[in-house]
mmCIF file of C-alpha atoms and ligand atoms in Angstrom:
data_model
loop_
_atom_site.group_PDB
_atom_site.id
_atom_site.type_symbol
_atom_site.label_atom_id
_atom_site.label_comp_id
_atom_site.label_asym_id
_atom_site.label_seq_id
_atom_site.Cartn_x
_atom_site.Cartn_y
_atom_site.Cartn_z
ATOM 1 C CA MET A 295 80.564 -73.818 33.803
ATOM 2 C CA GLU A 296 80.883 -72.825 30.095
ATOM 3 C CA ASP A 297 83.992 -74.950 29.813
ATOM 4 C CA THR A 298 81.985 -78.113 30.307
ATOM 5 C CA GLN A 299 80.081 -79.994 27.614
ATOM 6 C CA HIS A 300 77.450 -82.622 28.453
ATOM 7 C CA ILE A 301 76.891 -85.245 25.758
ATOM 8 C CA LEU A 302 74.003 -87.650 25.923
ATOM 9 C CA SER A 303 73.547 -90.633 23.655
ATOM 10 C CA LEU A 304 69.918 -91.121 22.592
ATOM 11 C CA SER A 305 68.868 -94.513 21.226
ATOM 12 C CA GLY A 306 65.106 -94.062 20.945
ATOM 13 C CA GLY A 307 64.671 -96.400 23.925
ATOM 14 C CA LYS A 308 62.962 -95.604 27.228
ATOM 15 C CA ASP A 309 66.085 -95.167 29.375
ATOM 16 C CA SER A 310 67.946 -92.756 27.120
ATOM 17 C CA THR A 311 64.739 -90.764 26.533
ATOM 18 C CA ALA A 312 64.219 -90.419 30.313
ATOM 19 C CA LEU A 313 67.889 -89.477 30.618
ATOM 20 C CA ALA A 314 67.532 -86.783 27.946
ATOM 21 C CA LEU A 315 64.469 -85.387 29.750
ATOM 22 C CA LEU A 316 66.507 -85.244 32.948
ATOM 23 C CA GLY A 317 69.303 -83.481 31.048
ATOM 24 C CA ARG A 318 66.840 -80.925 29.680
ATOM 25 C CA GLU A 319 65.485 -80.316 33.204
ATOM 26 C CA GLU A 320 69.026 -79.561 34.411
ATOM 27 C CA LEU A 321 69.632 -77.321 31.409
ATOM 28 C CA GLU A 322 66.443 -75.351 32.058
ATOM 29 C CA ALA A 323 67.324 -75.062 35.771
ATOM 30 C CA ASN A 324 70.757 -73.689 34.735
ATOM 31 C CA GLU A 325 72.486 -76.568 36.516
ATOM 32 C CA ILE A 326 74.324 -77.293 33.279
ATOM 33 C CA ALA A 327 75.098 -74.870 30.445
ATOM 34 C CA ASN A 328 75.836 -77.047 27.416
ATOM 35 C CA LEU A 329 73.943 -80.166 26.438
ATOM 36 C CA MET A 330 74.142 -82.085 23.190
ATOM 37 C CA LEU A 331 72.169 -85.161 22.101
ATOM 38 C CA VAL A 332 73.642 -87.752 19.771
ATOM 39 C CA PHE A 333 71.981 -90.650 17.956
ATOM 40 C CA ALA A 334 74.118 -93.452 16.493
ATOM 41 C CA ASP A 335 72.263 -94.864 13.477
ATOM 42 C CA THR A 336 73.150 -98.571 13.230
ATOM 43 C CA GLY A 337 71.122 -99.109 10.038
ATOM 44 C CA ASN A 338 69.314 -101.963 11.804
ATOM 45 C CA GLU A 339 66.604 -99.986 13.612
ATOM 46 C CA HIS A 340 62.881 -100.391 13.096
ATOM 47 C CA GLN A 341 61.193 -97.584 11.152
ATOM 48 C CA ASP A 342 59.148 -96.783 14.301
ATOM 49 C CA THR A 343 62.418 -96.013 16.086
ATOM 50 C CA TYR A 344 63.616 -93.736 13.270
ATOM 51 C CA ASP A 345 60.246 -91.957 13.406
ATOM 52 C CA TYR A 346 60.431 -91.730 17.198
ATOM 53 C CA VAL A 347 63.972 -90.291 17.144
ATOM 54 C CA ASP A 348 62.767 -87.780 14.557
ATOM 55 C CA TYR A 349 59.898 -86.822 16.922
ATOM 56 C CA LEU A 350 62.346 -86.432 19.825
ATOM 57 C CA GLN A 351 64.745 -84.342 17.748
ATOM 58 C CA ASN A 352 62.195 -82.068 16.097
ATOM 59 C CA LYS A 353 59.428 -81.826 18.695
ATOM 60 C CA VAL A 354 60.587 -82.752 22.207
ATOM 61 C CA PHE A 355 64.202 -81.560 22.160
ATOM 62 C CA LYS A 356 64.076 -79.060 19.314
ATOM 63 C CA SER A 357 66.018 -76.442 21.286
ATOM 64 C CA VAL A 358 68.861 -78.854 22.163
ATOM 65 C CA PRO A 359 71.748 -79.415 19.696
ATOM 66 C CA PHE A 360 71.334 -82.848 18.095
ATOM 67 C CA LYS A 361 73.749 -84.868 15.956
ATOM 68 C CA THR A 362 73.277 -88.192 14.142
ATOM 69 C CA VAL A 363 76.413 -90.279 13.604
ATOM 70 C CA LYS A 364 76.891 -93.268 11.298
ATOM 71 C CA ALA A 365 79.827 -95.665 11.109
ATOM 72 C CA ASP A 366 81.563 -96.001 7.732
ATOM 73 C CA PHE A 367 83.511 -99.157 6.911
ATOM 74 C CA SER A 368 84.462 -98.433 3.297
ATOM 75 C CA VAL A 369 88.204 -98.221 4.093
ATOM 76 C CA GLN A 370 88.183 -101.512 6.008
ATOM 77 C CA MET A 371 86.204 -103.169 3.192
ATOM 78 C CA GLY A 372 88.746 -101.981 0.616
ATOM 79 C CA LYS A 373 91.597 -103.469 2.659
ATOM 80 C CA LYS A 374 89.677 -106.721 3.081
ATOM 81 C CA ARG A 375 89.196 -106.990 -0.698
ATOM 82 C CA ALA A 376 92.955 -106.687 -1.198
ATOM 83 C CA PHE A 377 93.547 -109.335 1.500
ATOM 84 C CA ILE A 378 91.063 -111.732 -0.080
ATOM 85 C CA GLN A 379 92.640 -111.323 -3.512
ATOM 86 C CA GLU A 380 96.052 -112.084 -2.072
ATOM 87 C CA HIS A 381 95.404 -114.876 0.437
ATOM 88 C CA TRP A 382 92.027 -116.589 0.306
ATOM 89 C CA LYS A 383 92.462 -118.969 -2.625
ATOM 90 C CA GLU A 384 95.610 -120.503 -1.186
ATOM 91 C CA ASP A 385 94.064 -120.763 2.295
ATOM 92 C CA LEU A 386 90.856 -122.345 1.004
ATOM 93 C CA VAL A 387 92.681 -124.931 -1.104
ATOM 94 C CA ALA A 388 94.842 -125.751 1.934
ATOM 95 C CA ALA A 389 91.607 -126.203 3.904
ATOM 96 C CA GLY A 390 90.419 -128.857 1.433
ATOM 97 C CA LEU A 391 88.448 -127.000 -1.274
ATOM 98 C CA SER A 392 89.159 -127.707 -4.932
ATOM 99 C CA GLU A 393 90.732 -124.920 -7.017
ATOM 100 C CA ALA A 394 87.370 -124.245 -8.692
ATOM 101 C CA GLU A 395 85.503 -124.131 -5.349
ATOM 102 C CA ALA A 396 88.115 -121.778 -3.878
ATOM 103 C CA GLU A 397 87.960 -119.493 -6.938
ATOM 104 C CA ASP A 398 84.162 -119.443 -6.748
ATOM 105 C CA ARG A 399 84.236 -118.437 -3.080
ATOM 106 C CA VAL A 400 86.808 -115.698 -3.722
ATOM 107 C CA ALA A 401 84.739 -114.360 -6.643
ATOM 108 C CA LYS A 402 81.562 -114.282 -4.501
ATOM 109 C CA ALA A 403 83.328 -112.450 -1.671
ATOM 110 C CA LEU A 404 84.870 -109.859 -4.001
ATOM 111 C CA ASN A 405 81.539 -109.342 -5.708
ATOM 112 C CA ILE A 406 79.599 -108.691 -2.482
ATOM 113 C CA LEU A 407 82.248 -106.800 -0.514
ATOM 114 C CA ARG A 408 81.267 -103.275 -1.541
ATOM 115 C CA PRO A 409 79.861 -100.561 0.765
ATOM 116 C CA THR A 410 76.061 -100.475 0.811
ATOM 117 C CA GLY A 411 75.844 -97.406 3.087
ATOM 118 C CA ASN A 412 74.043 -99.431 5.776
ATOM 119 C CA PRO A 413 76.449 -99.495 8.777
ATOM 120 C CA PHE A 414 75.227 -102.800 10.280
ATOM 121 C CA LEU A 415 75.325 -104.649 6.965
ATOM 122 C CA ASP A 416 78.679 -103.151 5.933
ATOM 123 C CA LEU A 417 80.188 -104.106 9.303
ATOM 124 C CA CYS A 418 79.081 -107.730 8.827
ATOM 125 C CA LEU A 419 80.276 -107.805 5.203
ATOM 126 C CA TRP A 420 83.661 -106.468 6.293
ATOM 127 C CA LYS A 421 83.961 -108.966 9.170
ATOM 128 C CA GLY A 422 82.525 -111.812 7.063
ATOM 129 C CA ARG A 423 80.184 -112.679 9.921
ATOM 130 C CA PHE A 424 77.419 -111.390 12.141
ATOM 131 C CA PRO A 425 78.178 -110.363 15.722
ATOM 132 C CA SER A 426 77.215 -112.827 18.427
ATOM 133 C CA THR A 427 76.687 -112.814 22.163
ATOM 134 C CA ARG A 428 80.285 -114.046 22.500
ATOM 135 C CA ARG A 429 81.771 -111.732 19.843
ATOM 136 C CA ARG A 430 79.694 -108.630 20.362
ATOM 137 C CA PHE A 431 81.595 -106.193 18.201
ATOM 138 C CA CYS A 432 78.424 -104.445 16.961
ATOM 139 C CA SER A 433 77.813 -101.899 19.719
ATOM 140 C CA GLU A 434 81.511 -101.011 19.851
ATOM 141 C CA GLU A 435 81.798 -100.475 16.082
ATOM 142 C CA LEU A 436 78.341 -99.022 15.404
ATOM 143 C CA LYS A 437 77.766 -96.878 18.474
ATOM 144 C CA HIS A 438 80.763 -96.344 20.750
ATOM 145 C CA LYS A 439 83.455 -95.664 18.140
ATOM 146 C CA PRO A 440 81.441 -93.284 15.899
ATOM 147 C CA ILE A 441 80.165 -91.323 18.930
ATOM 148 C CA ASP A 442 83.662 -91.196 20.344
ATOM 149 C CA LYS A 443 85.345 -90.114 17.105
ATOM 150 C CA GLN A 444 82.682 -87.775 15.766
ATOM 151 C CA VAL A 445 81.421 -86.199 19.010
ATOM 152 C CA ILE A 446 83.480 -86.922 22.165
ATOM 153 C CA GLU A 447 86.948 -86.298 20.664
ATOM 154 C CA PRO A 448 86.025 -82.937 19.100
ATOM 155 C CA ALA A 449 84.339 -81.926 22.384
ATOM 156 C CA LEU A 450 87.497 -82.787 24.349
ATOM 157 C CA GLU A 451 89.443 -80.501 21.998
ATOM 158 C CA GLU A 452 87.038 -77.634 22.637
ATOM 159 C CA TYR A 453 86.073 -77.977 26.307
ATOM 160 C CA ASP A 454 88.021 -78.510 29.538
ATOM 161 C CA ASP A 455 85.539 -81.112 30.763
ATOM 162 C CA VAL A 456 83.218 -83.462 28.925
ATOM 163 C CA PHE A 457 80.530 -85.482 30.684
ATOM 164 C CA SER A 458 79.261 -88.444 28.686
ATOM 165 C CA TRP A 459 75.823 -89.336 30.074
ATOM 166 C CA GLN A 460 74.833 -93.002 30.015
ATOM 167 C CA GLY A 461 71.265 -94.215 30.514
ATOM 168 C CA VAL A 462 72.037 -97.490 32.291
ATOM 169 C CA ARG A 463 70.269 -98.816 35.378
ATOM 170 C CA ALA A 464 71.628 -101.097 38.116
ATOM 171 C CA ASP A 465 68.572 -103.364 38.098
ATOM 172 C CA GLU A 466 69.122 -104.302 34.434
ATOM 173 C CA SER A 467 71.948 -106.778 35.129
ATOM 174 C CA PRO A 468 74.546 -107.760 37.787
ATOM 175 C CA SER A 469 77.329 -106.193 35.693
ATOM 176 C CA ARG A 470 75.450 -102.875 35.465
ATOM 177 C CA ALA A 471 74.826 -103.004 39.230
ATOM 178 C CA LYS A 472 78.590 -102.774 39.730
ATOM 179 C CA LEU A 473 78.955 -99.549 37.715
ATOM 180 C CA ALA A 474 79.706 -96.234 39.415
ATOM 181 C CA GLU A 475 77.639 -93.096 38.944
ATOM 182 C CA PHE A 476 80.770 -91.132 37.996
ATOM 183 C CA GLU A 477 83.720 -92.723 36.203
ATOM 184 C CA GLU A 478 86.800 -90.798 35.176
ATOM 185 C CA HIS A 479 89.043 -92.002 32.365
ATOM 186 C CA PRO A 480 92.682 -91.706 33.457
ATOM 187 C CA THR A 481 93.982 -91.960 29.865
ATOM 188 C CA ARG A 482 91.549 -89.339 28.551
ATOM 189 C CA TRP A 483 92.004 -86.114 30.427
ATOM 190 C CA GLY A 484 88.740 -84.256 31.005
ATOM 191 C CA LEU A 485 86.339 -87.094 30.171
ATOM 192 C CA THR A 486 83.898 -88.411 32.777
ATOM 193 C CA THR A 487 81.150 -90.964 32.242
ATOM 194 C CA PHE A 488 78.046 -89.941 34.181
ATOM 195 C CA ARG A 489 75.208 -92.381 34.966
ATOM 196 C CA PRO A 490 72.498 -90.349 36.710
ATOM 197 C CA ILE A 491 69.661 -92.904 36.410
ATOM 198 C CA LEU A 492 71.691 -95.829 37.779
ATOM 199 C CA SER A 493 69.394 -96.203 40.806
ATOM 200 C CA TRP A 494 66.152 -95.741 38.861
ATOM 201 C CA ASN A 495 63.697 -98.569 38.270
ATOM 202 C CA VAL A 496 61.643 -98.972 35.110
ATOM 203 C CA ASP A 497 58.554 -97.306 36.667
ATOM 204 C CA ARG A 498 60.531 -94.158 37.362
ATOM 205 C CA VAL A 499 61.751 -94.161 33.756
ATOM 206 C CA PHE A 500 58.199 -94.207 32.404
ATOM 207 C CA ASP A 501 57.094 -91.679 35.087
ATOM 208 C CA MET A 502 59.645 -89.286 33.584
ATOM 209 C CA HIS A 503 57.982 -89.697 30.176
ATOM 210 C CA ARG A 504 54.549 -89.027 31.700
ATOM 211 C CA LYS A 505 55.800 -85.989 33.652
ATOM 212 C CA HIS A 506 56.876 -84.337 30.376
ATOM 213 C CA GLY A 507 53.975 -85.608 28.251
ATOM 214 C CA VAL A 508 56.330 -87.643 26.074
ATOM 215 C CA LYS A 509 55.025 -90.930 24.680
ATOM 216 C CA PRO A 510 57.466 -93.861 24.877
ATOM 217 C CA ASN A 511 58.667 -95.517 21.676
ATOM 218 C CA PRO A 512 55.578 -97.327 20.256
ATOM 219 C CA LEU A 513 57.559 -100.568 19.959
ATOM 220 C CA TYR A 514 57.150 -101.115 23.743
ATOM 221 C CA LYS A 515 53.433 -101.534 23.164
ATOM 222 C CA GLN A 516 54.165 -104.152 20.519
ATOM 223 C CA GLY A 517 55.859 -106.671 22.787
ATOM 224 C CA MET A 518 59.430 -105.411 22.472
ATOM 225 C CA LYS A 519 61.430 -105.715 25.685
ATOM 226 C CA ARG A 520 64.146 -103.390 24.494
ATOM 227 C CA VAL A 521 64.417 -100.898 21.711
ATOM 228 C CA GLY A 522 67.584 -101.139 19.701
ATOM 229 C CA CYS A 523 68.410 -103.169 16.653
ATOM 230 C CA MET A 524 65.470 -104.945 15.025
ATOM 231 C CA PRO A 525 66.247 -107.609 15.858
ATOM 232 C CA CYS A 526 69.114 -107.526 18.338
ATOM 233 C CA ILE A 527 71.538 -110.449 18.561
ATOM 234 C CA HIS A 528 70.350 -110.858 22.182
ATOM 235 C CA CYS A 529 66.759 -111.316 21.077
ATOM 236 C CA GLY A 530 65.071 -114.081 23.057
ATOM 237 C CA LYS A 531 62.411 -116.591 22.078
ATOM 238 C CA LYS A 532 59.287 -114.615 22.954
ATOM 239 C CA GLU A 533 60.582 -111.387 21.454
ATOM 240 C CA MET A 534 61.565 -113.144 18.214
ATOM 241 C CA ARG A 535 58.085 -114.622 18.003
ATOM 242 C CA GLU A 536 56.608 -111.123 18.384
ATOM 243 C CA ILE A 537 58.967 -109.700 15.752
ATOM 244 C CA ALA A 538 58.139 -112.488 13.299
ATOM 245 C CA ARG A 539 54.407 -112.013 13.558
ATOM 246 C CA ARG A 540 54.320 -108.239 13.723
ATOM 247 C CA PHE A 541 57.238 -107.342 11.497
ATOM 248 C CA PRO A 542 57.838 -110.223 9.033
ATOM 249 C CA GLU A 543 59.569 -107.763 6.687
ATOM 250 C CA GLU A 544 62.397 -107.408 9.257
ATOM 251 C CA VAL A 545 62.897 -111.192 9.305
ATOM 252 C CA LYS A 546 62.933 -111.191 5.490
ATOM 253 C CA ARG A 547 65.535 -108.411 5.458
ATOM 254 C CA ILE A 548 67.771 -110.293 7.901
ATOM 255 C CA SER A 549 67.421 -113.463 5.805
ATOM 256 C CA GLU A 550 68.573 -111.485 2.737
ATOM 257 C CA TRP A 551 71.488 -110.111 4.753
ATOM 258 C CA GLU A 552 72.402 -113.679 5.770
ATOM 259 C CA ALA A 553 72.763 -114.634 2.089
ATOM 260 C CA MET A 554 74.944 -111.554 1.455
ATOM 261 C CA VAL A 555 77.151 -111.998 4.529
ATOM 262 C CA SER A 556 77.512 -115.724 3.736
ATOM 263 C CA ASP A 557 78.997 -114.715 0.377
ATOM 264 C CA ALA A 558 81.493 -112.508 2.237
ATOM 265 C CA ALA A 559 82.356 -115.256 4.753
ATOM 266 C CA LYS A 560 85.463 -117.338 4.246
ATOM 267 C CA ARG A 561 83.524 -120.444 5.297
ATOM 268 C CA GLY A 562 80.724 -119.463 2.930
ATOM 269 C CA VAL A 563 78.153 -119.378 5.734
ATOM 270 C CA SER A 564 77.033 -116.864 8.333
ATOM 271 C CA THR A 565 73.779 -116.594 10.276
ATOM 272 C CA PHE A 566 72.323 -113.708 12.282
ATOM 273 C CA MET A 567 71.571 -115.742 15.387
ATOM 274 C CA ASP A 568 74.310 -118.142 16.523
ATOM 275 C CA ALA A 569 73.850 -121.140 14.165
ATOM 276 C CA ARG A 570 75.240 -123.630 16.668
ATOM 277 C CA VAL A 571 72.689 -122.489 19.245
ATOM 278 C CA THR A 572 69.918 -122.712 16.614
ATOM 279 C CA ALA A 573 71.132 -126.209 15.650
ATOM 280 C CA LYS A 574 70.947 -127.330 19.277
ATOM 281 C CA LEU A 575 67.510 -125.764 19.701
ATOM 282 C CA LEU A 576 66.282 -127.554 16.573
ATOM 283 C CA ASN A 577 67.974 -130.812 17.600
ATOM 284 C CA THR A 578 69.954 -130.943 14.349
ATOM 285 C CA GLY A 579 73.668 -131.485 13.711
ATOM 286 C CA THR A 580 76.047 -128.835 14.932
ATOM 287 C CA SER A 581 79.102 -129.515 12.777
ATOM 288 C CA VAL A 582 80.240 -126.755 10.431
ATOM 289 C CA ASP A 583 79.396 -128.832 7.332
ATOM 290 C CA GLU A 584 75.793 -129.337 8.473
ATOM 291 C CA ILE A 585 75.120 -125.655 9.111
ATOM 292 C CA HIS A 586 73.884 -123.355 6.350
ATOM 293 C CA HIS A 587 72.098 -120.015 6.413
ATOM 294 C CA THR A 588 69.158 -121.514 4.510
ATOM 295 C CA THR A 589 68.617 -124.235 7.140
ATOM 296 C CA HIS A 590 69.949 -122.605 10.332
ATOM 297 C CA GLY A 591 69.325 -118.924 9.621
ATOM 298 C CA ILE A 592 66.786 -116.468 10.981
ATOM 299 C CA HIS A 593 63.805 -118.403 9.549
ATOM 300 C CA ALA A 594 64.892 -121.542 11.456
ATOM 301 C CA TYR A 595 65.248 -119.510 14.646
ATOM 302 C CA VAL A 596 61.760 -118.095 14.097
ATOM 303 C CA ASP A 597 60.406 -121.645 13.608
ATOM 304 C CA TRP A 598 61.941 -122.602 16.941
ATOM 305 C CA ALA A 599 60.541 -119.446 18.556
ATOM 306 C CA LYS A 600 57.057 -120.699 17.668
ATOM 307 C CA THR A 601 57.563 -123.931 19.612
ATOM 308 C CA SER A 602 56.491 -124.536 23.195
ATOM 309 C CA HIS A 603 58.940 -125.340 26.002
ATOM 310 C CA GLY A 604 61.497 -127.961 24.927
ATOM 311 C CA GLY A 605 61.578 -126.783 21.335
ATOM 312 C CA LYS A 606 59.971 -129.798 19.665
ATOM 313 C CA GLN A 607 56.274 -129.152 19.736
ATOM 314 C CA ILE A 608 54.683 -126.293 17.800
ATOM 315 C CA ASP A 609 52.945 -123.976 20.244
ATOM 316 C CA LEU A 610 49.439 -123.989 18.793
ATOM 317 C CA ILE A 611 48.326 -121.005 20.864
ATOM 318 C CA ALA A 612 51.244 -118.985 19.552
ATOM 319 C CA VAL A 613 50.533 -120.040 15.976
ATOM 320 C CA ALA A 614 46.858 -119.139 16.339
ATOM 321 C CA GLU A 615 47.929 -115.711 17.558
ATOM 322 C CA GLN A 616 49.632 -115.122 14.199
ATOM 323 C CA ASP A 617 46.290 -114.141 12.714
ATOM 324 C CA ASP A 618 45.089 -112.303 15.774
ATOM 325 C CA ILE A 619 47.629 -109.646 16.674
ATOM 326 C CA PRO A 620 46.516 -107.748 19.776
ATOM 327 C CA LEU A 621 46.989 -103.991 19.679
ATOM 328 C CA CYS A 622 49.157 -103.996 22.741
ATOM 329 C CA SER A 623 51.593 -106.563 24.136
ATOM 330 C CA SER A 624 53.635 -104.325 26.389
ATOM 331 C CA LEU A 625 56.048 -106.071 28.743
ATOM 332 C CA TYR A 626 56.060 -102.923 30.890
ATOM 333 C CA GLY A 627 52.341 -102.511 31.522
ATOM 334 C CA LEU A 628 52.164 -99.455 29.304
ATOM 335 C CA CYS A 629 48.808 -100.272 27.806
ATOM 336 C CA GLU A 630 45.948 -98.078 28.806
HETATM 337 S S1 LIG B 778 71.211 -103.448 19.879
HETATM 338 FE FE1 LIG B 778 72.010 -105.569 19.865
HETATM 339 S S2 LIG B 778 72.580 -105.993 17.731
HETATM 340 FE FE2 LIG B 778 72.364 -103.744 17.926
HETATM 341 S S3 LIG B 778 74.406 -102.984 18.391
HETATM 342 FE FE3 LIG B 778 73.429 -103.352 20.372
HETATM 343 S S4 LIG B 778 73.982 -105.468 20.939
HETATM 344 FE FE4 LIG B 778 74.417 -105.213 18.754
#
């Protein structure tokens, strides 16, 4: 029993909190001997989530070992700077830019490509783009790799068996429905992924919170469907509308990041939400030359999010709600 370590990734969302409560129950019942909680800080979380994780760490799970991990891209950014200095000007001139335009773009990229200490922003500066639903490198780089390198690998060195607990549920998506409760990793001796709440529904998740007197992340009562990045690249229309009216400072921050990441982009443009999708939603041109972060960035997506079905007409009810924010907009019926 002592040769087994259980590692549980906590995001500040409802599922991983319920999972951690289940883990603590098993620990207290002596069904497991070693449990460790880990939080991967993406740098793109809402302050309420940071506060909630702090509450979980220091109040709810204060007797359980807890580690926060953060990705660091300073090495990759240094290599990218060297690559830009060596190759970009020639490539950009070959692509049709004048010498002066190419030099300007190289200078902007070299100027902005320095570590800020924010993992999400540094990842996008290094890649010269934001992640997208088609190129979803964010969770891999910001969560999976740092947890793996900083927590799972050392645990595999120390223990015979490591169980990595995942708080996924089958009813979330068809792909999750196909997952197994236990999954061994043939290339990584001793590592098993364990998904104990796979068969749970959302009611059972919140029942687990109630059973232990633990309040869910307050963002669920503010219209957020999922708790993770603020916003997430998968953010839909209604959720973006809620974010824009409740947390305009987050939209402003993303807009500032768009200007920074555009400077680091070889094409000179990058947007948080997929610009081609935004262009289609706004019924504007979709060619590369017509897309810019100032016209197709997060503010444009927010404008579209305020429209009614079809995307052309401003939803007057939604606009009126801007000045009348209800205290609770939970999508999970959490409001008392
Ligand atoms: S929450 Fe969304 S944006 Fe953040 S890492 Fe996960 S997929 Fe990417």
